[in-house]
PDB file of N, CA and C in Angstrom:
ATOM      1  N   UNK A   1     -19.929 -26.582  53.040  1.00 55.00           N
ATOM      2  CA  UNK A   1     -21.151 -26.092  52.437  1.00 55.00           C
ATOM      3  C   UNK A   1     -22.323 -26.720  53.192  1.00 55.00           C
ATOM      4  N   UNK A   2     -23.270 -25.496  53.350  1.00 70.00           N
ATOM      5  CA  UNK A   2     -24.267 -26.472  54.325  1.00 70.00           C
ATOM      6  C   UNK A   2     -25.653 -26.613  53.706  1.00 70.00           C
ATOM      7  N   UNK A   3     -25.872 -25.631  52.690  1.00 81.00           N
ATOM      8  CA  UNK A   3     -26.994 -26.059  51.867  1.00 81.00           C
ATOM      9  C   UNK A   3     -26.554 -25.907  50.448  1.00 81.00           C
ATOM     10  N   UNK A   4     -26.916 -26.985  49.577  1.00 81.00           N
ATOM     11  CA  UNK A   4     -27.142 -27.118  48.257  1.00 81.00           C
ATOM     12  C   UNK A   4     -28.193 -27.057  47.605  1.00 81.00           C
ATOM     13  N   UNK A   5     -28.194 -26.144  46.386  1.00 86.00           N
ATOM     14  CA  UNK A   5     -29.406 -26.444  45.966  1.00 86.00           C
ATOM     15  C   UNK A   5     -29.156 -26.536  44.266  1.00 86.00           C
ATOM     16  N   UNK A   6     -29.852 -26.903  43.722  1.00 87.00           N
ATOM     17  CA  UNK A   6     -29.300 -26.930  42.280  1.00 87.00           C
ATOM     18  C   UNK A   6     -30.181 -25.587  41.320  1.00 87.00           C
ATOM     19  N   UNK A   7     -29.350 -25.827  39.640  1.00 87.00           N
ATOM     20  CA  UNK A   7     -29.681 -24.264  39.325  1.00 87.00           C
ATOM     21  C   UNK A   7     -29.627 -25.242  37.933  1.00 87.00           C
ATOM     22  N   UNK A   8     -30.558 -25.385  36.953  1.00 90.00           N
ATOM     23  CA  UNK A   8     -30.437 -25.123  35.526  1.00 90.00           C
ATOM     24  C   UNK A   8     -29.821 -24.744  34.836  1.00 90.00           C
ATOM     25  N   UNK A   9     -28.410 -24.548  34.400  1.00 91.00           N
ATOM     26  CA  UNK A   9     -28.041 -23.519  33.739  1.00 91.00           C
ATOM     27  C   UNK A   9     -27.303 -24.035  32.338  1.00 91.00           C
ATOM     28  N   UNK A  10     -27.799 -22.917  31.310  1.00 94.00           N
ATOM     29  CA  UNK A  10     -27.795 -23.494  29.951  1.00 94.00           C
ATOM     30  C   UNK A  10     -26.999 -22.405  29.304  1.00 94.00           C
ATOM     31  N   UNK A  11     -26.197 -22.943  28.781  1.00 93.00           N
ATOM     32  CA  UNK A  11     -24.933 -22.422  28.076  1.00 93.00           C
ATOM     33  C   UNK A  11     -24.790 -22.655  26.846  1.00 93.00           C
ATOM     34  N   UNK A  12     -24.203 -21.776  25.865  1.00 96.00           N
ATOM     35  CA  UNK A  12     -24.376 -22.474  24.502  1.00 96.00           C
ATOM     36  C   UNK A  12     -23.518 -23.382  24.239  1.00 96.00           C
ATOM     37  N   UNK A  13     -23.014 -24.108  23.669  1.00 96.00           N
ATOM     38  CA  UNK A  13     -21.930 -25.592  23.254  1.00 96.00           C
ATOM     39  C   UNK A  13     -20.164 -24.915  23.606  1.00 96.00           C
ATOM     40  N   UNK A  14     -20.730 -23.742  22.828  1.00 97.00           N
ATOM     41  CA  UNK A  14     -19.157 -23.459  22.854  1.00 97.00           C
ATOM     42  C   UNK A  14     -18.432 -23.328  24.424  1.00 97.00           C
ATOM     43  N   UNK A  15     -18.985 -22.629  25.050  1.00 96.00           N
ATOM     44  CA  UNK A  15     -19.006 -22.468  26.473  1.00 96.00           C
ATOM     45  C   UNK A  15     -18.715 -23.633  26.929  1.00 96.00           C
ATOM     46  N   UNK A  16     -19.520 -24.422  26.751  1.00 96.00           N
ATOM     47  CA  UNK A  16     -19.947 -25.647  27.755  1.00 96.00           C
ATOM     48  C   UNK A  16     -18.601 -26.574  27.224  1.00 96.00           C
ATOM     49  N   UNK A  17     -18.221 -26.989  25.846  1.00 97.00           N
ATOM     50  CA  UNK A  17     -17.367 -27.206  25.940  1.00 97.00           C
ATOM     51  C   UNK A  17     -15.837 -26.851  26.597  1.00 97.00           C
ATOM     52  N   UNK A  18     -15.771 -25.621  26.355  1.00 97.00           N
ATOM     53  CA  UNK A  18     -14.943 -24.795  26.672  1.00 97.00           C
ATOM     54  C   UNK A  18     -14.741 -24.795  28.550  1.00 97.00           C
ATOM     55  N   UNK A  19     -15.680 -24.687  29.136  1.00 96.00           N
ATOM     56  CA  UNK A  19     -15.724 -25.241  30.510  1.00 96.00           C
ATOM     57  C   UNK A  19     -15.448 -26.672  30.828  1.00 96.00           C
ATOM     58  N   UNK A  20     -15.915 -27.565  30.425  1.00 97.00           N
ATOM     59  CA  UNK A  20     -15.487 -29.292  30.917  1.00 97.00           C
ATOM     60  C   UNK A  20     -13.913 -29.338  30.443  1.00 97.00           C
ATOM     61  N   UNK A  21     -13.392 -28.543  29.454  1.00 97.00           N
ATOM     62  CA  UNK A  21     -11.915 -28.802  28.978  1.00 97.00           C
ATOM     63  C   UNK A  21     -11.212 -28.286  29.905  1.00 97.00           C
ATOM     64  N   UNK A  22     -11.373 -27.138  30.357  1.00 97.00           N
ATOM     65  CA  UNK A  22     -10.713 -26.512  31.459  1.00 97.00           C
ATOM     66  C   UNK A  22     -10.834 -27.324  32.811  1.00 97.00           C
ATOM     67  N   UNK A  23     -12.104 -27.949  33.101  1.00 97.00           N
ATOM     68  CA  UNK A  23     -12.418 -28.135  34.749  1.00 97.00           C
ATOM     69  C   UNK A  23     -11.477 -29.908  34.104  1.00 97.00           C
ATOM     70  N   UNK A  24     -11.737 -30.413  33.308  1.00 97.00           N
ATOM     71  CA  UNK A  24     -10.750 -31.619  32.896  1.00 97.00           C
ATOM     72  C   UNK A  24      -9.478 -31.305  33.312  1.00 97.00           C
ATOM     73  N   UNK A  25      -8.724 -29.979  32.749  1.00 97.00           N
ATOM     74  CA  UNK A  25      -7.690 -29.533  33.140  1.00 97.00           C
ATOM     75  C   UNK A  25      -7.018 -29.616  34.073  1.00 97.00           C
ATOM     76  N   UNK A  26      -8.149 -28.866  34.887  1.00 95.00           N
ATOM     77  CA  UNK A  26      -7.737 -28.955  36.103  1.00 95.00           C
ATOM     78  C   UNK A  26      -8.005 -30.119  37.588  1.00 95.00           C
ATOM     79  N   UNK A  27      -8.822 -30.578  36.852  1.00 96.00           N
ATOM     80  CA  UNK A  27      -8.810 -32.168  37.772  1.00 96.00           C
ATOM     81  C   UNK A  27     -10.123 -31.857  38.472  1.00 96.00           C
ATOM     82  N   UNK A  28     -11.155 -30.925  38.218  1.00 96.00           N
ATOM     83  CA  UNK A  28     -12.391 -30.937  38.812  1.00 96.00           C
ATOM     84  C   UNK A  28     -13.154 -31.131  38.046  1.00 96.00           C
ATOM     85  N   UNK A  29     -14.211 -30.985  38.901  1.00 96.00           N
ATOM     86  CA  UNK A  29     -15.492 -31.413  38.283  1.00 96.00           C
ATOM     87  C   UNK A  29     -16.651 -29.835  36.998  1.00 96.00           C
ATOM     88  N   UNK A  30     -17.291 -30.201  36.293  1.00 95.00           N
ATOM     89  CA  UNK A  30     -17.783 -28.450  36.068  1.00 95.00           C
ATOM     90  C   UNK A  30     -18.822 -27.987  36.839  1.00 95.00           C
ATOM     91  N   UNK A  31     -19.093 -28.989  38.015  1.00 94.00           N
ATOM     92  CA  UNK A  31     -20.013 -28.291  38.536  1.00 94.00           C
ATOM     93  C   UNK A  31     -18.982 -27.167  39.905  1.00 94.00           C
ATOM     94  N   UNK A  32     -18.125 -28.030  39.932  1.00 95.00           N
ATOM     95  CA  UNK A  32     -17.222 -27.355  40.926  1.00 95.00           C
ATOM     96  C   UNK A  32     -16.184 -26.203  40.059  1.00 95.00           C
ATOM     97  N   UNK A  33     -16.056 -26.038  38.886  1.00 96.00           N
ATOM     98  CA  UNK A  33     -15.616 -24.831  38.059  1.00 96.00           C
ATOM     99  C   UNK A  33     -16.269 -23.933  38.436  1.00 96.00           C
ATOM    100  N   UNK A  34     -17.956 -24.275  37.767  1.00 96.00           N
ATOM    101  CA  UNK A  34     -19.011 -23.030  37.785  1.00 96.00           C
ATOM    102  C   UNK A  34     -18.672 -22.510  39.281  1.00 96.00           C
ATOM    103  N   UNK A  35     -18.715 -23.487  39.965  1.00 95.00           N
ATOM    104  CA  UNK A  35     -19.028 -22.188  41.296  1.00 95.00           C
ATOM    105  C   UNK A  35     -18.142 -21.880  41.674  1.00 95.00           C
ATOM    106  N   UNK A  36     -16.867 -22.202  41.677  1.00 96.00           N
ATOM    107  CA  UNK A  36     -15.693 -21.181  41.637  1.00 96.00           C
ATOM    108  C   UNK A  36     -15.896 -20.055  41.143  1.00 96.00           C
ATOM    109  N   UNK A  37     -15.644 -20.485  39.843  1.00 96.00           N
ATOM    110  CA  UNK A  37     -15.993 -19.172  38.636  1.00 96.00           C
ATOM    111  C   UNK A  37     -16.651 -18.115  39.094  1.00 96.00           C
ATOM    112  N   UNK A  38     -18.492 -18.662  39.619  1.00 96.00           N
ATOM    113  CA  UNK A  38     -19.233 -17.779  40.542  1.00 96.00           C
ATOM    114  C   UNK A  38     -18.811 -17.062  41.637  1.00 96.00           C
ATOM    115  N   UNK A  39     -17.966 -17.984  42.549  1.00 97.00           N
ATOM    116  CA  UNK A  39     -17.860 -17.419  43.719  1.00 97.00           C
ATOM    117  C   UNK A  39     -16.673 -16.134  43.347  1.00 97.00           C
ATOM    118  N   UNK A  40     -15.488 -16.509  42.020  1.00 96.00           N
ATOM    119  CA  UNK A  40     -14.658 -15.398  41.792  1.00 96.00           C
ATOM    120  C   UNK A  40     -15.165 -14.148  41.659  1.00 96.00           C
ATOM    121  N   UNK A  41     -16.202 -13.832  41.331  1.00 96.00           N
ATOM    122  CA  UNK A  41     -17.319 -12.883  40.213  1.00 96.00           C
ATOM    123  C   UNK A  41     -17.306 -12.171  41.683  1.00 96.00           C
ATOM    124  N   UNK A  42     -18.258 -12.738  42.280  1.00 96.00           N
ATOM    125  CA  UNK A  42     -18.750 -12.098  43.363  1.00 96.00           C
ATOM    126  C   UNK A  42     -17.784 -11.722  44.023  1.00 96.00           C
ATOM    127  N   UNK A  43     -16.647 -12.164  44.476  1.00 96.00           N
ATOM    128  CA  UNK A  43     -15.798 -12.171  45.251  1.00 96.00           C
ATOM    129  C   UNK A  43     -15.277 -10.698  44.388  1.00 96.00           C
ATOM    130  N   UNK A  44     -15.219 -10.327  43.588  1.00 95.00           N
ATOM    131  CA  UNK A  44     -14.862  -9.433  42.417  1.00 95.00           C
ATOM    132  C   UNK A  44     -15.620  -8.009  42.814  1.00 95.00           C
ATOM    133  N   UNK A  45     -17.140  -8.499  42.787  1.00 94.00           N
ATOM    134  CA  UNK A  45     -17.332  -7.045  42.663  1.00 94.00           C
ATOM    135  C   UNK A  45     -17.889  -7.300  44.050  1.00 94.00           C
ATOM    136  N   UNK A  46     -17.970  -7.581  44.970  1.00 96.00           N
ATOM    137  CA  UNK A  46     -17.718  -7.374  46.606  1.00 96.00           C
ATOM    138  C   UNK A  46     -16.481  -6.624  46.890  1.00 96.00           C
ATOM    139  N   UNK A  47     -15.960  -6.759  46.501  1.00 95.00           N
ATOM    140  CA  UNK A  47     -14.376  -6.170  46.443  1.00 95.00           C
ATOM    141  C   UNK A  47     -14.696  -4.719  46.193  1.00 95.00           C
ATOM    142  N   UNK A  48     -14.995  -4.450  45.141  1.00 92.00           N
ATOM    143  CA  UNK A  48     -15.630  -3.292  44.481  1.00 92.00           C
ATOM    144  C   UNK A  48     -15.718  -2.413  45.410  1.00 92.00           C
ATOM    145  N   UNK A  49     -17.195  -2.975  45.706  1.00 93.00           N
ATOM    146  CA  UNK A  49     -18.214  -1.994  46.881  1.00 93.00           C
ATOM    147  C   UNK A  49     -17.451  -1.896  47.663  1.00 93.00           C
ATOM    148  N   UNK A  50     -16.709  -2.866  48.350  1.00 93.00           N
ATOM    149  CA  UNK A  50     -16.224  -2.520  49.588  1.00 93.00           C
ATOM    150  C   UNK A  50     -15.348  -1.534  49.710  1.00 93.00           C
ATOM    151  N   UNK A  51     -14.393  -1.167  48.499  1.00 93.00           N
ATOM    152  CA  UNK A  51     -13.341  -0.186  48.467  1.00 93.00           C
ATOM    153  C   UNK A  51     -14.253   1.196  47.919  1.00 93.00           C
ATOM    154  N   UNK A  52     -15.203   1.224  47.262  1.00 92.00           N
ATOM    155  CA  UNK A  52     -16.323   2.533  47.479  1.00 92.00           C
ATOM    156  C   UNK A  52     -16.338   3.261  48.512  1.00 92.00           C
ATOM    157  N   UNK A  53     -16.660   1.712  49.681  1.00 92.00           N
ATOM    158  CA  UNK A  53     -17.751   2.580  50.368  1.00 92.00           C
ATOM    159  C   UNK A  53     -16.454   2.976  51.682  1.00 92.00           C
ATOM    160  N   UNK A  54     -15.251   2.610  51.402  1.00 91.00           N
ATOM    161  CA  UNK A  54     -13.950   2.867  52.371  1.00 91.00           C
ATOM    162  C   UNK A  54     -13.978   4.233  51.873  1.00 91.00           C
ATOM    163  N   UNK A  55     -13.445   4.610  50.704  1.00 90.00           N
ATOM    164  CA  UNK A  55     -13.406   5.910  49.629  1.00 90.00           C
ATOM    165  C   UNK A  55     -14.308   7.106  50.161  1.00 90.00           C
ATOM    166  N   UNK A  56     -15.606   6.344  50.413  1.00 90.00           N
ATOM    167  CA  UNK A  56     -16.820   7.347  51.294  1.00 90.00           C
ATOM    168  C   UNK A  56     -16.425   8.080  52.481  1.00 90.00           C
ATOM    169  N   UNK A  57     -16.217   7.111  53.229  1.00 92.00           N
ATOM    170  CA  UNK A  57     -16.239   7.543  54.364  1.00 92.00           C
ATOM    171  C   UNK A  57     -14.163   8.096  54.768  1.00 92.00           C
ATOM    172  N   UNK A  58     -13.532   8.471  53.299  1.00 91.00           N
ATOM    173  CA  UNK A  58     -12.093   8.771  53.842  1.00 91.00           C
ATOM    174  C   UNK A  58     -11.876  10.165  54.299  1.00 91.00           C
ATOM    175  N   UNK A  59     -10.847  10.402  54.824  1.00 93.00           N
ATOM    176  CA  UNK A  59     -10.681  11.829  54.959  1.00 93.00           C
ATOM    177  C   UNK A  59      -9.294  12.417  54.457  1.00 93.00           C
ATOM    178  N   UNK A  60      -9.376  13.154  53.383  1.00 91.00           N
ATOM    179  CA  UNK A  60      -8.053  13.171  51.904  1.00 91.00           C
ATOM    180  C   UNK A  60      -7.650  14.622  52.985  1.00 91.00           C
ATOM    181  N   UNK A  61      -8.172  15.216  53.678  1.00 93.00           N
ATOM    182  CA  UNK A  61      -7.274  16.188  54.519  1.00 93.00           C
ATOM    183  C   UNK A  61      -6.622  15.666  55.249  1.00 93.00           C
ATOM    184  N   UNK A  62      -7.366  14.435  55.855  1.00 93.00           N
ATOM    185  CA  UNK A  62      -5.971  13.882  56.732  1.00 93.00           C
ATOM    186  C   UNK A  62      -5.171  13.378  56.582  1.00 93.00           C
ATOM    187  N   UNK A  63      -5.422  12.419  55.256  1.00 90.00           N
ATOM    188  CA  UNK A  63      -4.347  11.300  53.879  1.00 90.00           C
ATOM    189  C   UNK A  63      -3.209  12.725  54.023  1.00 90.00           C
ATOM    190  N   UNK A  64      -3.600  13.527  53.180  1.00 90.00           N
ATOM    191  CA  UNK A  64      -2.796  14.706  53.214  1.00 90.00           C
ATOM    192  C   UNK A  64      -1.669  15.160  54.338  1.00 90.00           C
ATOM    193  N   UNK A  65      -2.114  15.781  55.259  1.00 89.00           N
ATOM    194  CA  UNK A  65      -1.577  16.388  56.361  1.00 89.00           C
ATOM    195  C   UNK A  65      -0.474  14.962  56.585  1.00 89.00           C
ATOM    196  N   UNK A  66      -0.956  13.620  56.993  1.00 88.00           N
ATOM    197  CA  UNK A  66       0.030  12.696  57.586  1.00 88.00           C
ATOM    198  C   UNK A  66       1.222  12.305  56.086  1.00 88.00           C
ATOM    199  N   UNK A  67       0.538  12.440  55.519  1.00 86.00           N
ATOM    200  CA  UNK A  67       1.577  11.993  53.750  1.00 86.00           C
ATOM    201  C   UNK A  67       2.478  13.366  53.680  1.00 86.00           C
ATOM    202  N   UNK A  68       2.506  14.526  54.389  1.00 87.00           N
ATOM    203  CA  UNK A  68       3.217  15.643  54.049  1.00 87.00           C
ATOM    204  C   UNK A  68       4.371  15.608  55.225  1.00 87.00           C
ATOM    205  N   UNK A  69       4.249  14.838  56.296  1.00 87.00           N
ATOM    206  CA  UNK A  69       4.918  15.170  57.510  1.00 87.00           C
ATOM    207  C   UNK A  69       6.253  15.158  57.173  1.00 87.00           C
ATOM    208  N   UNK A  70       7.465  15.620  57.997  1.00 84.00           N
ATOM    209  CA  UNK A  70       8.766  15.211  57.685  1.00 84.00           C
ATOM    210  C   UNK A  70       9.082  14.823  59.292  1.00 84.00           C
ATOM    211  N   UNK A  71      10.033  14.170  59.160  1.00 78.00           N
ATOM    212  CA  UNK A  71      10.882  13.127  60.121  1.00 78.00           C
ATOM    213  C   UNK A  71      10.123  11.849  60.109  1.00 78.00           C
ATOM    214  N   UNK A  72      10.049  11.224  61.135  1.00 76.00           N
ATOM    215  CA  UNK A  72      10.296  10.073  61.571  1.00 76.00           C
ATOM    216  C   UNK A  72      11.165   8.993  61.971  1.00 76.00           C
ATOM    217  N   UNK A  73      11.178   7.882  61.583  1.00 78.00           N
ATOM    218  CA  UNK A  73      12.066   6.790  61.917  1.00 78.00           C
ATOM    219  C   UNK A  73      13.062   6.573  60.873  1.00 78.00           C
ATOM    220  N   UNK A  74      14.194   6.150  60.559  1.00 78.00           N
ATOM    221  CA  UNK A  74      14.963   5.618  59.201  1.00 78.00           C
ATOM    222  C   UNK A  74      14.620   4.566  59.453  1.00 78.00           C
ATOM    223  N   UNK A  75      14.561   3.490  58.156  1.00 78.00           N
ATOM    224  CA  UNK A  75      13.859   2.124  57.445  1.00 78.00           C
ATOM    225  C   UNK A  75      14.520   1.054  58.550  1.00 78.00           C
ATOM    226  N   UNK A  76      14.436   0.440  59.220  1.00 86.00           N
ATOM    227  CA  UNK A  76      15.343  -0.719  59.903  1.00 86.00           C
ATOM    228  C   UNK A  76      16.009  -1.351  58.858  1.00 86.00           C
ATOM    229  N   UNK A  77      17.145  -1.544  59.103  1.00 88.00           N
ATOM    230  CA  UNK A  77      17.985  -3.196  58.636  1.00 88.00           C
ATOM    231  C   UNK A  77      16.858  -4.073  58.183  1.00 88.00           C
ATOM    232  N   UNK A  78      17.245  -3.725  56.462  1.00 86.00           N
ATOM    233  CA  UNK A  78      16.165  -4.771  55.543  1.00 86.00           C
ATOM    234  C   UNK A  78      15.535  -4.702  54.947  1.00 86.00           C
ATOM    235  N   UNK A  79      14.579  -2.624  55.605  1.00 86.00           N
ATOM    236  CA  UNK A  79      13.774  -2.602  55.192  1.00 86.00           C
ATOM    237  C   UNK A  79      13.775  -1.536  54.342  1.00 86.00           C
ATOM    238  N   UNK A  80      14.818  -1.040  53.419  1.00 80.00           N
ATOM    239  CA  UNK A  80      15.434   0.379  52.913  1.00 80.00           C
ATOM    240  C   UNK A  80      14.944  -0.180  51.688  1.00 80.00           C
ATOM    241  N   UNK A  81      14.033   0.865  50.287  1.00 80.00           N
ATOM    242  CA  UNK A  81      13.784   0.750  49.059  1.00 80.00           C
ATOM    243  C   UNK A  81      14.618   0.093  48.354  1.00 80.00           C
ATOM    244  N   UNK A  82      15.200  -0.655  47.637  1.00 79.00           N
ATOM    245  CA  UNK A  82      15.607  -0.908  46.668  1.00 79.00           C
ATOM    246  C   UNK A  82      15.458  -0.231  45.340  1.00 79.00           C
ATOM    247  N   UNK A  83      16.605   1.219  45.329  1.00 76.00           N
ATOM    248  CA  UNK A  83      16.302   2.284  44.278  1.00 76.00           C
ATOM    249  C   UNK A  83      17.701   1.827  43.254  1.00 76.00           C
ATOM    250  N   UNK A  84      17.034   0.563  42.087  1.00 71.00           N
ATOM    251  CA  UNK A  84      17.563   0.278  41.288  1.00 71.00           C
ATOM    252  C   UNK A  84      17.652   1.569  39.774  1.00 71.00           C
TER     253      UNK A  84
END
């Protein structure tokens, strides 16, 4: 991390308890929860957008046409479904 900066942030009791029990839990600190926590969020709906904007720019005629083909290769040694 190359810049820190700090943030106020006010939570009601229940929360706040509810966070130090967990980051106790887990052997960190809550300032190092929160920004996990944060960075999950984001990491979350970055995710999001990013599969949008793939969706945008796809082409379902061509998904199509290559998902319809017949032949190819048989599965190598290993790599055959498991049709339990």
């Amino acid at each position: 991390m190359k810049a820190v900066s700090t943030y106020p942030l006010r939570l009601p009791r229940s929360l706040r308890a509810a966070v130090a029990r967990v980051a106790r839990e887990e052997g960190t600190s809550v300032n190092q929860f929160v920004s996990s926590a944060v960075a999950e969020k984001l990491a979350a709906l970055e995710a999001v957008e990013f599969f949008e904007s793939r969706k945008a720019r796809a082409d379902f005629a061509a998904f199509d046409r290559i998902m319809s083909r017949k032949g190819g290769e048989k599965p190598r040694a290993g790599d055959e479904l498991d049709r339990k």
